[in-house]
Amino acid sequence: MEKIIKLENILWKRDGEEILKDISWEVNRGENWAILGLNGSGKTSLLNIITGYNYPTAGSATVLGTEFGKASLPEMRKKIGFVSNALGRFQQTMNRETVENIILSGKFASFGIYQEITPEDAERAASILKDLRLEYISEKRYAVLSQGEQRRVLLGRALMNEPELLILDEPCAGLDVLAREDVLSMTESVARDTLPLLYVTHHIEEITDAISHVLLIRDGEIISQGPKQEVLTTENLSTVYKIPVRMHWEAERPWMSVERPNKESR
């Protein structure tokens, strides 16, 4: 079975503090993973290892066949599509661009078009606009779009370069219910198109049917990993979220509620 990601005994320190501790994890082709944990649990640090922006303090990492320390990490990054709120630092530049140009810019990992666009590039962008239901706003500037539309545009940009791995880092953060479900619908369609997906969140209700596996992380350590039906238990989620919770399945999606103490028992 082809391995998309293989991390072995990863340790990562920042300013002498252990942020990631003994992380061992494999992602195989055909698996789509959700990564769950509280803010500050190590999710972003783990993504930075996977994308090669942080180098492990100890342990070994191989992503998309690239073994860290033995091959070019910048070349590896070109194979990864990435959507994150961290892209907000390019907001001013994106606000001046049309939807079509932002999607095209994904071919060059830039914001703005600084190289020649081929007919093949234009054709692929048009296909993405159609698949993500963005044709009606293709000539609009990014600045006038709703948050939900902006997330779908960034998803289209991530797909432009035909990545071998797609990482979505809290793509529904800040969205209302309608916009969230729209983004999740688009994400599910992409995940079913044989493209390996890592979906990072702390909201378990965003785990759609297309997600097959879950990694739970707390304070830089893996609490549980594997098929989602085995990992998403009341006990595991209570451990990860540091508060008693109850989870259940509805319409093939997991849902969670916080357990409140019985007033009579106080």
mmCIF file of N, CA and C in Angstrom, residues 28-153:
data_model
loop_
_atom_site.group_PDB
_atom_site.id
_atom_site.type_symbol
_atom_site.label_atom_id
_atom_site.label_comp_id
_atom_site.label_asym_id
_atom_site.label_seq_id
_atom_site.Cartn_x
_atom_site.Cartn_y
_atom_site.Cartn_z
ATOM 1 N N ASN A 28 -2.098 6.293 4.357
ATOM 2 C CA ASN A 28 -1.999 5.489 3.143
ATOM 3 C C ASN A 28 -2.944 6.014 2.074
ATOM 4 N N ARG A 29 -2.590 5.771 0.824
ATOM 5 C CA ARG A 29 -3.477 6.174 -0.267
ATOM 6 C C ARG A 29 -4.837 5.511 -0.091
ATOM 7 N N GLY A 30 -5.872 6.279 -0.339
ATOM 8 C CA GLY A 30 -7.227 5.787 -0.151
ATOM 9 C C GLY A 30 -7.833 6.193 1.184
ATOM 10 N N GLU A 31 -7.002 6.800 2.058
ATOM 11 C CA GLU A 31 -7.478 7.266 3.358
ATOM 12 C C GLU A 31 -7.590 8.791 3.365
ATOM 13 N N ASN A 32 -8.661 9.303 3.928
ATOM 14 C CA ASN A 32 -8.817 10.739 4.168
ATOM 15 C C ASN A 32 -8.916 10.942 5.673
ATOM 16 N N TRP A 33 -8.050 11.796 6.208
ATOM 17 C CA TRP A 33 -7.931 11.938 7.658
ATOM 18 C C TRP A 33 -8.432 13.292 8.144
ATOM 19 N N ALA A 34 -9.093 13.276 9.303
ATOM 20 C CA ALA A 34 -9.344 14.490 10.072
ATOM 21 C C ALA A 34 -8.367 14.509 11.240
ATOM 22 N N ILE A 35 -7.837 15.683 11.531
ATOM 23 C CA ILE A 35 -6.960 15.883 12.681
ATOM 24 C C ILE A 35 -7.700 16.774 13.665
ATOM 25 N N LEU A 36 -7.978 16.242 14.854
ATOM 26 C CA LEU A 36 -8.776 16.941 15.851
ATOM 27 C C LEU A 36 -7.958 17.240 17.093
ATOM 28 N N GLY A 37 -8.196 18.419 17.644
ATOM 29 C CA GLY A 37 -7.577 18.795 18.910
ATOM 30 C C GLY A 37 -7.925 20.224 19.248
ATOM 31 N N LEU A 38 -7.758 20.585 20.501
ATOM 32 C CA LEU A 38 -7.997 21.956 20.931
ATOM 33 C C LEU A 38 -6.978 22.906 20.299
ATOM 34 N N ASN A 39 -7.287 24.204 20.332
ATOM 35 C CA ASN A 39 -6.281 25.193 19.956
ATOM 36 C C ASN A 39 -5.072 25.030 20.870
ATOM 37 N N GLY A 40 -3.886 25.039 20.286
ATOM 38 C CA GLY A 40 -2.666 24.869 21.068
ATOM 39 C C GLY A 40 -2.289 23.425 21.323
ATOM 40 N N SER A 41 -3.019 22.492 20.709
ATOM 41 C CA SER A 41 -2.741 21.069 20.948
ATOM 42 C C SER A 41 -1.567 20.544 20.132
ATOM 43 N N GLY A 42 -1.166 21.306 19.098
ATOM 44 C CA GLY A 42 -0.062 20.864 18.248
ATOM 45 C C GLY A 42 -0.464 20.607 16.814
ATOM 46 N N LYS A 43 -1.719 20.900 16.454
ATOM 47 C CA LYS A 43 -2.191 20.630 15.091
ATOM 48 C C LYS A 43 -1.387 21.418 14.056
ATOM 49 N N THR A 44 -1.208 22.709 14.300
ATOM 50 C CA THR A 44 -0.475 23.545 13.345
ATOM 51 C C THR A 44 0.988 23.128 13.260
ATOM 52 N N SER A 45 1.585 22.803 14.393
ATOM 53 C CA SER A 45 2.984 22.348 14.391
ATOM 54 C C SER A 45 3.125 21.066 13.589
ATOM 55 N N LEU A 46 2.138 20.180 13.715
ATOM 56 C CA LEU A 46 2.164 18.939 12.939
ATOM 57 C C LEU A 46 2.067 19.232 11.443
ATOM 58 N N LEU A 47 1.193 20.162 11.074
ATOM 59 C CA LEU A 47 1.081 20.542 9.657
ATOM 60 C C LEU A 47 2.392 21.137 9.151
ATOM 61 N N ASN A 48 3.045 21.933 9.989
ATOM 62 C CA ASN A 48 4.305 22.549 9.562
ATOM 63 C C ASN A 48 5.408 21.515 9.363
ATOM 64 N N ILE A 49 5.339 20.417 10.090
ATOM 65 C CA ILE A 49 6.273 19.309 9.836
ATOM 66 C C ILE A 49 5.945 18.664 8.505
ATOM 67 N N ILE A 50 4.673 18.350 8.288
ATOM 68 C CA ILE A 50 4.247 17.653 7.072
ATOM 69 C C ILE A 50 4.597 18.457 5.824
ATOM 70 N N THR A 51 4.427 19.773 5.880
ATOM 71 C CA THR A 51 4.706 20.623 4.721
ATOM 72 C C THR A 51 6.162 21.054 4.641
ATOM 73 N N GLY A 52 6.984 20.635 5.611
ATOM 74 C CA GLY A 52 8.414 20.906 5.544
ATOM 75 C C GLY A 52 8.826 22.292 5.981
ATOM 76 N N TYR A 53 7.939 23.025 6.657
ATOM 77 C CA TYR A 53 8.316 24.349 7.151
ATOM 78 C C TYR A 53 8.968 24.271 8.526
ATOM 79 N N ASN A 54 8.701 23.203 9.253
ATOM 80 C CA ASN A 54 9.439 22.892 10.480
ATOM 81 C C ASN A 54 10.164 21.571 10.266
ATOM 82 N N TYR A 55 11.393 21.498 10.734
ATOM 83 C CA TYR A 55 12.173 20.269 10.589
ATOM 84 C C TYR A 55 12.180 19.548 11.935
ATOM 85 N N PRO A 56 11.912 18.241 11.945
ATOM 86 C CA PRO A 56 11.858 17.525 13.223
ATOM 87 C C PRO A 56 13.151 17.672 14.023
ATOM 88 N N THR A 57 13.010 17.868 15.333
ATOM 89 C CA THR A 57 14.171 17.865 16.220
ATOM 90 C C THR A 57 14.755 16.463 16.308
ATOM 91 N N ALA A 58 13.873 15.468 16.275
ATOM 92 C CA ALA A 58 14.279 14.063 16.263
ATOM 93 C C ALA A 58 13.202 13.268 15.542
ATOM 94 N N GLY A 59 13.589 12.068 15.073
ATOM 95 C CA GLY A 59 12.652 11.228 14.350
ATOM 96 C C GLY A 59 12.805 11.384 12.846
ATOM 97 N N SER A 60 12.000 10.653 12.084
ATOM 98 C CA SER A 60 12.092 10.686 10.628
ATOM 99 C C SER A 60 10.729 10.967 10.013
ATOM 100 N N ALA A 61 10.756 11.641 8.872
ATOM 101 C CA ALA A 61 9.526 12.011 8.167
ATOM 102 C C ALA A 61 9.689 11.778 6.680
ATOM 103 N N THR A 62 8.682 11.177 6.079
ATOM 104 C CA THR A 62 8.617 11.013 4.628
ATOM 105 C C THR A 62 7.220 11.427 4.180
ATOM 106 N N VAL A 63 7.153 12.369 3.239
ATOM 107 C CA VAL A 63 5.879 12.873 2.740
ATOM 108 C C VAL A 63 5.911 12.824 1.207
ATOM 109 N N LEU A 64 4.925 12.156 0.617
ATOM 110 C CA LEU A 64 4.831 12.033 -0.838
ATOM 111 C C LEU A 64 6.139 11.509 -1.436
ATOM 112 N N GLY A 65 6.717 10.539 -0.761
ATOM 113 C CA GLY A 65 7.938 9.915 -1.245
ATOM 114 C C GLY A 65 9.195 10.700 -0.993
ATOM 115 N N THR A 66 9.086 11.869 -0.363
ATOM 116 C CA THR A 66 10.246 12.709 -0.062
ATOM 117 C C THR A 66 10.687 12.459 1.373
ATOM 118 N N GLU A 67 11.872 11.891 1.531
ATOM 119 C CA GLU A 67 12.408 11.649 2.860
ATOM 120 C C GLU A 67 13.175 12.881 3.322
ATOM 121 N N PHE A 68 12.762 13.439 4.446
ATOM 122 C CA PHE A 68 13.380 14.668 4.931
ATOM 123 C C PHE A 68 14.866 14.441 5.170
ATOM 124 N N GLY A 69 15.660 15.391 4.666
ATOM 125 C CA GLY A 69 17.102 15.298 4.800
ATOM 126 C C GLY A 69 17.775 14.652 3.617
ATOM 127 N N LYS A 70 16.962 14.073 2.699
ATOM 128 C CA LYS A 70 17.539 13.378 1.545
ATOM 129 C C LYS A 70 16.979 13.866 0.213
ATOM 130 N N ALA A 71 16.049 14.828 0.245
ATOM 131 C CA ALA A 71 15.456 15.329 -0.993
ATOM 132 C C ALA A 71 14.983 16.760 -0.764
ATOM 133 N N SER A 72 14.573 17.424 -1.843
ATOM 134 C CA SER A 72 14.209 18.837 -1.798
ATOM 135 C C SER A 72 12.815 19.038 -1.210
ATOM 136 N N LEU A 73 12.750 19.739 -0.087
ATOM 137 C CA LEU A 73 11.454 20.032 0.515
ATOM 138 C C LEU A 73 10.659 21.066 -0.292
ATOM 139 N N PRO A 74 11.298 22.104 -0.876
ATOM 140 C CA PRO A 74 10.526 23.018 -1.728
ATOM 141 C C PRO A 74 9.848 22.300 -2.891
ATOM 142 N N GLU A 75 10.499 21.328 -3.478
ATOM 143 C CA GLU A 75 9.871 20.567 -4.560
ATOM 144 C C GLU A 75 8.700 19.747 -4.035
ATOM 145 N N MET A 76 8.839 19.223 -2.827
ATOM 146 C CA MET A 76 7.738 18.469 -2.217
ATOM 147 C C MET A 76 6.525 19.365 -1.992
ATOM 148 N N ARG A 77 6.756 20.603 -1.534
ATOM 149 C CA ARG A 77 5.656 21.517 -1.227
ATOM 150 C C ARG A 77 4.804 21.820 -2.457
ATOM 151 N N LYS A 78 5.419 21.780 -3.630
ATOM 152 C CA LYS A 78 4.674 22.048 -4.861
ATOM 153 C C LYS A 78 3.599 20.986 -5.115
ATOM 154 N N LYS A 79 3.748 19.838 -4.454
ATOM 155 C CA LYS A 79 2.787 18.750 -4.644
ATOM 156 C C LYS A 79 1.630 18.814 -3.653
ATOM 157 N N ILE A 80 1.654 19.816 -2.766
ATOM 158 C CA ILE A 80 0.659 19.912 -1.701
ATOM 159 C C ILE A 80 -0.234 21.125 -1.925
ATOM 160 N N GLY A 81 -1.542 20.905 -1.952
ATOM 161 C CA GLY A 81 -2.501 22.000 -1.960
ATOM 162 C C GLY A 81 -2.850 22.351 -0.522
ATOM 163 N N PHE A 82 -2.887 23.646 -0.207
ATOM 164 C CA PHE A 82 -3.023 24.061 1.192
ATOM 165 C C PHE A 82 -4.012 25.206 1.308
ATOM 166 N N VAL A 83 -5.017 25.039 2.175
ATOM 167 C CA VAL A 83 -5.976 26.101 2.477
ATOM 168 C C VAL A 83 -5.948 26.326 3.980
ATOM 169 N N SER A 84 -5.692 27.570 4.373
ATOM 170 C CA SER A 84 -5.568 27.877 5.807
ATOM 171 C C SER A 84 -5.901 29.339 6.036
ATOM 172 N N ASN A 85 -6.357 29.654 7.254
ATOM 173 C CA ASN A 85 -6.563 31.050 7.627
ATOM 174 C C ASN A 85 -5.259 31.826 7.604
ATOM 175 N N ALA A 86 -4.138 31.101 7.653
ATOM 176 C CA ALA A 86 -2.837 31.772 7.594
ATOM 177 C C ALA A 86 -2.643 32.514 6.277
ATOM 178 N N LEU A 87 -3.406 32.123 5.249
ATOM 179 C CA LEU A 87 -3.314 32.820 3.966
ATOM 180 C C LEU A 87 -3.890 34.229 4.050
ATOM 181 N N GLY A 88 -4.526 34.540 5.182
ATOM 182 C CA GLY A 88 -5.090 35.866 5.370
ATOM 183 C C GLY A 88 -4.050 36.972 5.316
ATOM 184 N N ARG A 89 -2.786 36.632 5.508
ATOM 185 C CA ARG A 89 -1.742 37.660 5.449
ATOM 186 C C ARG A 89 -1.568 38.203 4.027
ATOM 187 N N PHE A 90 -2.162 37.498 3.049
ATOM 188 C CA PHE A 90 -2.115 37.965 1.660
ATOM 189 C C PHE A 90 -3.434 38.623 1.258
ATOM 190 N N GLN A 91 -4.273 38.960 2.250
ATOM 191 C CA GLN A 91 -5.622 39.458 1.983
ATOM 192 C C GLN A 91 -5.612 40.698 1.088
ATOM 193 N N GLN A 92 -4.751 41.660 1.381
ATOM 194 C CA GLN A 92 -4.749 42.898 0.603
ATOM 195 C C GLN A 92 -4.452 42.637 -0.866
ATOM 196 N N THR A 93 -3.510 41.738 -1.125
ATOM 197 C CA THR A 93 -3.187 41.390 -2.511
ATOM 198 C C THR A 93 -4.362 40.678 -3.171
ATOM 199 N N MET A 94 -4.954 39.708 -2.462
ATOM 200 C CA MET A 94 -6.070 38.956 -3.030
ATOM 201 C C MET A 94 -7.269 39.845 -3.293
ATOM 202 N N ASN A 95 -7.502 40.824 -2.418
ATOM 203 C CA ASN A 95 -8.676 41.688 -2.575
ATOM 204 C C ASN A 95 -8.698 42.405 -3.915
ATOM 205 N N ARG A 96 -7.524 42.638 -4.505
ATOM 206 C CA ARG A 96 -7.451 43.349 -5.780
ATOM 207 C C ARG A 96 -7.633 42.428 -6.982
ATOM 208 N N GLU A 97 -7.590 41.114 -6.748
ATOM 209 C CA GLU A 97 -7.615 40.149 -7.837
ATOM 210 C C GLU A 97 -9.026 39.616 -8.085
ATOM 211 N N THR A 98 -9.255 39.172 -9.311
ATOM 212 C CA THR A 98 -10.516 38.503 -9.619
ATOM 213 C C THR A 98 -10.450 37.053 -9.148
ATOM 214 N N VAL A 99 -11.613 36.445 -9.011
ATOM 215 C CA VAL A 99 -11.688 35.040 -8.616
ATOM 216 C C VAL A 99 -10.892 34.168 -9.583
ATOM 217 N N GLU A 100 -11.067 34.390 -10.861
ATOM 218 C CA GLU A 100 -10.367 33.579 -11.862
ATOM 219 C C GLU A 100 -8.855 33.702 -11.715
ATOM 220 N N ASN A 101 -8.357 34.920 -11.486
ATOM 221 C CA ASN A 101 -6.910 35.114 -11.357
ATOM 222 C C ASN A 101 -6.359 34.458 -10.098
ATOM 223 N N ILE A 102 -7.128 34.482 -9.012
ATOM 224 C CA ILE A 102 -6.657 33.839 -7.787
ATOM 225 C C ILE A 102 -6.530 32.336 -7.995
ATOM 226 N N ILE A 103 -7.505 31.749 -8.658
ATOM 227 C CA ILE A 103 -7.426 30.316 -8.936
ATOM 228 C C ILE A 103 -6.247 30.022 -9.861
ATOM 229 N N LEU A 104 -6.067 30.822 -10.900
ATOM 230 C CA LEU A 104 -4.931 30.623 -11.807
ATOM 231 C C LEU A 104 -3.597 30.758 -11.077
ATOM 232 N N SER A 105 -3.529 31.644 -10.089
ATOM 233 C CA SER A 105 -2.265 31.868 -9.384
ATOM 234 C C SER A 105 -1.799 30.630 -8.636
ATOM 235 N N GLY A 106 -2.732 29.711 -8.362
ATOM 236 C CA GLY A 106 -2.343 28.469 -7.704
ATOM 237 C C GLY A 106 -1.375 27.650 -8.524
ATOM 238 N N LYS A 107 -1.367 27.855 -9.839
ATOM 239 C CA LYS A 107 -0.428 27.129 -10.703
ATOM 240 C C LYS A 107 1.010 27.486 -10.351
ATOM 241 N N PHE A 108 1.216 28.715 -9.867
ATOM 242 C CA PHE A 108 2.575 29.212 -9.631
ATOM 243 C C PHE A 108 2.865 29.422 -8.140
ATOM 244 N N ALA A 109 1.930 29.003 -7.267
ATOM 245 C CA ALA A 109 2.070 29.198 -5.824
ATOM 246 C C ALA A 109 2.326 30.665 -5.497
ATOM 247 N N SER A 110 1.643 31.553 -6.208
ATOM 248 C CA SER A 110 1.801 32.991 -6.002
ATOM 249 C C SER A 110 0.431 33.599 -5.733
ATOM 250 N N PHE A 111 0.418 34.892 -5.405
ATOM 251 C CA PHE A 111 -0.826 35.651 -5.362
ATOM 252 C C PHE A 111 -0.662 36.784 -6.354
ATOM 253 N N GLY A 112 -1.362 36.680 -7.456
ATOM 254 C CA GLY A 112 -1.133 37.542 -8.604
ATOM 255 C C GLY A 112 -0.534 36.729 -9.732
ATOM 256 N N ILE A 113 -0.754 37.172 -10.959
ATOM 257 C CA ILE A 113 -0.274 36.456 -12.144
ATOM 258 C C ILE A 113 0.971 37.156 -12.670
ATOM 259 N N TYR A 114 2.103 36.473 -12.610
ATOM 260 C CA TYR A 114 3.368 37.057 -13.043
ATOM 261 C C TYR A 114 4.033 36.223 -14.138
ATOM 262 N N GLN A 115 3.365 35.166 -14.575
ATOM 263 C CA GLN A 115 3.900 34.324 -15.622
ATOM 264 C C GLN A 115 2.821 34.094 -16.674
ATOM 265 N N GLU A 116 3.245 33.567 -17.794
ATOM 266 C CA GLU A 116 2.310 33.379 -18.911
ATOM 267 C C GLU A 116 1.302 32.274 -18.597
ATOM 268 N N ILE A 117 0.045 32.565 -18.914
ATOM 269 C CA ILE A 117 -1.032 31.595 -18.753
ATOM 270 C C ILE A 117 -1.227 30.850 -20.072
ATOM 271 N N THR A 118 -1.140 29.549 -20.034
ATOM 272 C CA THR A 118 -1.311 28.745 -21.238
ATOM 273 C C THR A 118 -2.799 28.419 -21.431
ATOM 274 N N PRO A 119 -3.180 28.031 -22.646
ATOM 275 C CA PRO A 119 -4.571 27.602 -22.863
ATOM 276 C C PRO A 119 -4.967 26.452 -21.941
ATOM 277 N N GLU A 120 -4.005 25.572 -21.646
ATOM 278 C CA GLU A 120 -4.288 24.454 -20.745
ATOM 279 C C GLU A 120 -4.588 24.955 -19.329
ATOM 280 N N ASP A 121 -3.834 25.997 -18.880
ATOM 281 C CA ASP A 121 -4.080 26.587 -17.570
ATOM 282 C C ASP A 121 -5.486 27.182 -17.506
ATOM 283 N N ALA A 122 -5.858 27.930 -18.543
ATOM 284 C CA ALA A 122 -7.175 28.564 -18.581
ATOM 285 C C ALA A 122 -8.284 27.516 -18.583
ATOM 286 N N GLU A 123 -8.043 26.418 -19.288
ATOM 287 C CA GLU A 123 -9.036 25.346 -19.338
ATOM 288 C C GLU A 123 -9.215 24.693 -17.977
ATOM 289 N N ARG A 124 -8.110 24.460 -17.277
ATOM 290 C CA ARG A 124 -8.208 23.846 -15.948
ATOM 291 C C ARG A 124 -8.915 24.790 -14.974
ATOM 292 N N ALA A 125 -8.584 26.077 -15.019
ATOM 293 C CA ALA A 125 -9.244 27.040 -14.136
ATOM 294 C C ALA A 125 -10.737 27.076 -14.398
ATOM 295 N N ALA A 126 -11.124 27.025 -15.675
ATOM 296 C CA ALA A 126 -12.544 27.033 -16.019
ATOM 297 C C ALA A 126 -13.246 25.789 -15.474
ATOM 298 N N SER A 127 -12.553 24.655 -15.511
ATOM 299 C CA SER A 127 -13.125 23.414 -14.987
ATOM 300 C C SER A 127 -13.320 23.501 -13.478
ATOM 301 N N ILE A 128 -12.339 24.086 -12.786
ATOM 302 C CA ILE A 128 -12.435 24.242 -11.325
ATOM 303 C C ILE A 128 -13.575 25.190 -10.973
ATOM 304 N N LEU A 129 -13.687 26.308 -11.700
ATOM 305 C CA LEU A 129 -14.776 27.252 -11.469
ATOM 306 C C LEU A 129 -16.133 26.567 -11.592
ATOM 307 N N LYS A 130 -16.247 25.691 -12.568
ATOM 308 C CA LYS A 130 -17.504 24.968 -12.771
ATOM 309 C C LYS A 130 -17.747 23.962 -11.655
ATOM 310 N N ASP A 131 -16.711 23.177 -11.319
ATOM 311 C CA ASP A 131 -16.865 22.125 -10.310
ATOM 312 C C ASP A 131 -17.204 22.696 -8.930
ATOM 313 N N LEU A 132 -16.654 23.868 -8.608
ATOM 314 C CA LEU A 132 -16.892 24.476 -7.296
ATOM 315 C C LEU A 132 -18.016 25.503 -7.326
ATOM 316 N N ARG A 133 -18.766 25.524 -8.430
ATOM 317 C CA ARG A 133 -19.915 26.428 -8.592
ATOM 318 C C ARG A 133 -19.508 27.884 -8.356
ATOM 319 N N LEU A 134 -18.439 28.288 -9.028
ATOM 320 C CA LEU A 134 -17.919 29.646 -8.887
ATOM 321 C C LEU A 134 -17.986 30.437 -10.193
ATOM 322 N N GLU A 135 -18.571 29.856 -11.216
ATOM 323 C CA GLU A 135 -18.591 30.530 -12.523
ATOM 324 C C GLU A 135 -19.286 31.885 -12.459
ATOM 325 N N TYR A 136 -20.314 31.987 -11.637
ATOM 326 C CA TYR A 136 -21.111 33.219 -11.586
ATOM 327 C C TYR A 136 -20.357 34.395 -10.969
ATOM 328 N N ILE A 137 -19.242 34.130 -10.314
ATOM 329 C CA ILE A 137 -18.450 35.218 -9.713
ATOM 330 C C ILE A 137 -17.025 35.247 -10.241
ATOM 331 N N SER A 138 -16.773 34.586 -11.356
ATOM 332 C CA SER A 138 -15.394 34.440 -11.846
ATOM 333 C C SER A 138 -14.704 35.776 -12.106
ATOM 334 N N GLU A 139 -15.466 36.817 -12.484
ATOM 335 C CA GLU A 139 -14.866 38.115 -12.794
ATOM 336 C C GLU A 139 -14.957 39.100 -11.631
ATOM 337 N N LYS A 140 -15.537 38.664 -10.531
ATOM 338 C CA LYS A 140 -15.646 39.550 -9.375
ATOM 339 C C LYS A 140 -14.325 39.592 -8.613
ATOM 340 N N ARG A 141 -14.114 40.721 -7.918
ATOM 341 C CA ARG A 141 -12.929 40.835 -7.077
ATOM 342 C C ARG A 141 -13.145 40.071 -5.772
ATOM 343 N N TYR A 142 -12.077 39.527 -5.274
ATOM 344 C CA TYR A 142 -12.112 38.740 -4.041
ATOM 345 C C TYR A 142 -12.695 39.549 -2.890
ATOM 346 N N ALA A 143 -12.439 40.847 -2.866
ATOM 347 C CA ALA A 143 -12.846 41.698 -1.742
ATOM 348 C C ALA A 143 -14.354 41.735 -1.542
ATOM 349 N N VAL A 144 -15.136 41.536 -2.604
ATOM 350 C CA VAL A 144 -16.591 41.690 -2.494
ATOM 351 C C VAL A 144 -17.297 40.360 -2.212
ATOM 352 N N LEU A 145 -16.542 39.277 -2.073
ATOM 353 C CA LEU A 145 -17.145 37.966 -1.868
ATOM 354 C C LEU A 145 -17.508 37.745 -0.408
ATOM 355 N N SER A 146 -18.473 36.849 -0.180
ATOM 356 C CA SER A 146 -18.777 36.422 1.173
ATOM 357 C C SER A 146 -17.643 35.534 1.675
ATOM 358 N N GLN A 147 -17.607 35.289 2.984
ATOM 359 C CA GLN A 147 -16.557 34.430 3.528
ATOM 360 C C GLN A 147 -16.631 33.018 2.940
ATOM 361 N N GLY A 148 -17.843 32.510 2.788
ATOM 362 C CA GLY A 148 -18.000 31.175 2.216
ATOM 363 C C GLY A 148 -17.476 31.100 0.796
ATOM 364 N N GLU A 149 -17.771 32.117 0.003
ATOM 365 C CA GLU A 149 -17.269 32.157 -1.372
ATOM 366 C C GLU A 149 -15.746 32.250 -1.383
ATOM 367 N N GLN A 150 -15.191 33.044 -0.489
ATOM 368 C CA GLN A 150 -13.731 33.176 -0.429
ATOM 369 C C GLN A 150 -13.068 31.838 -0.114
ATOM 370 N N ARG A 151 -13.654 31.054 0.800
ATOM 371 C CA ARG A 151 -13.068 29.752 1.126
ATOM 372 C C ARG A 151 -13.114 28.826 -0.084
ATOM 373 N N ARG A 152 -14.201 28.859 -0.827
ATOM 374 C CA ARG A 152 -14.303 28.009 -2.021
ATOM 375 C C ARG A 152 -13.291 28.436 -3.080
ATOM 376 N N VAL A 153 -13.037 29.738 -3.178
ATOM 377 C CA VAL A 153 -12.030 30.231 -4.132
ATOM 378 C C VAL A 153 -10.642 29.725 -3.728
#
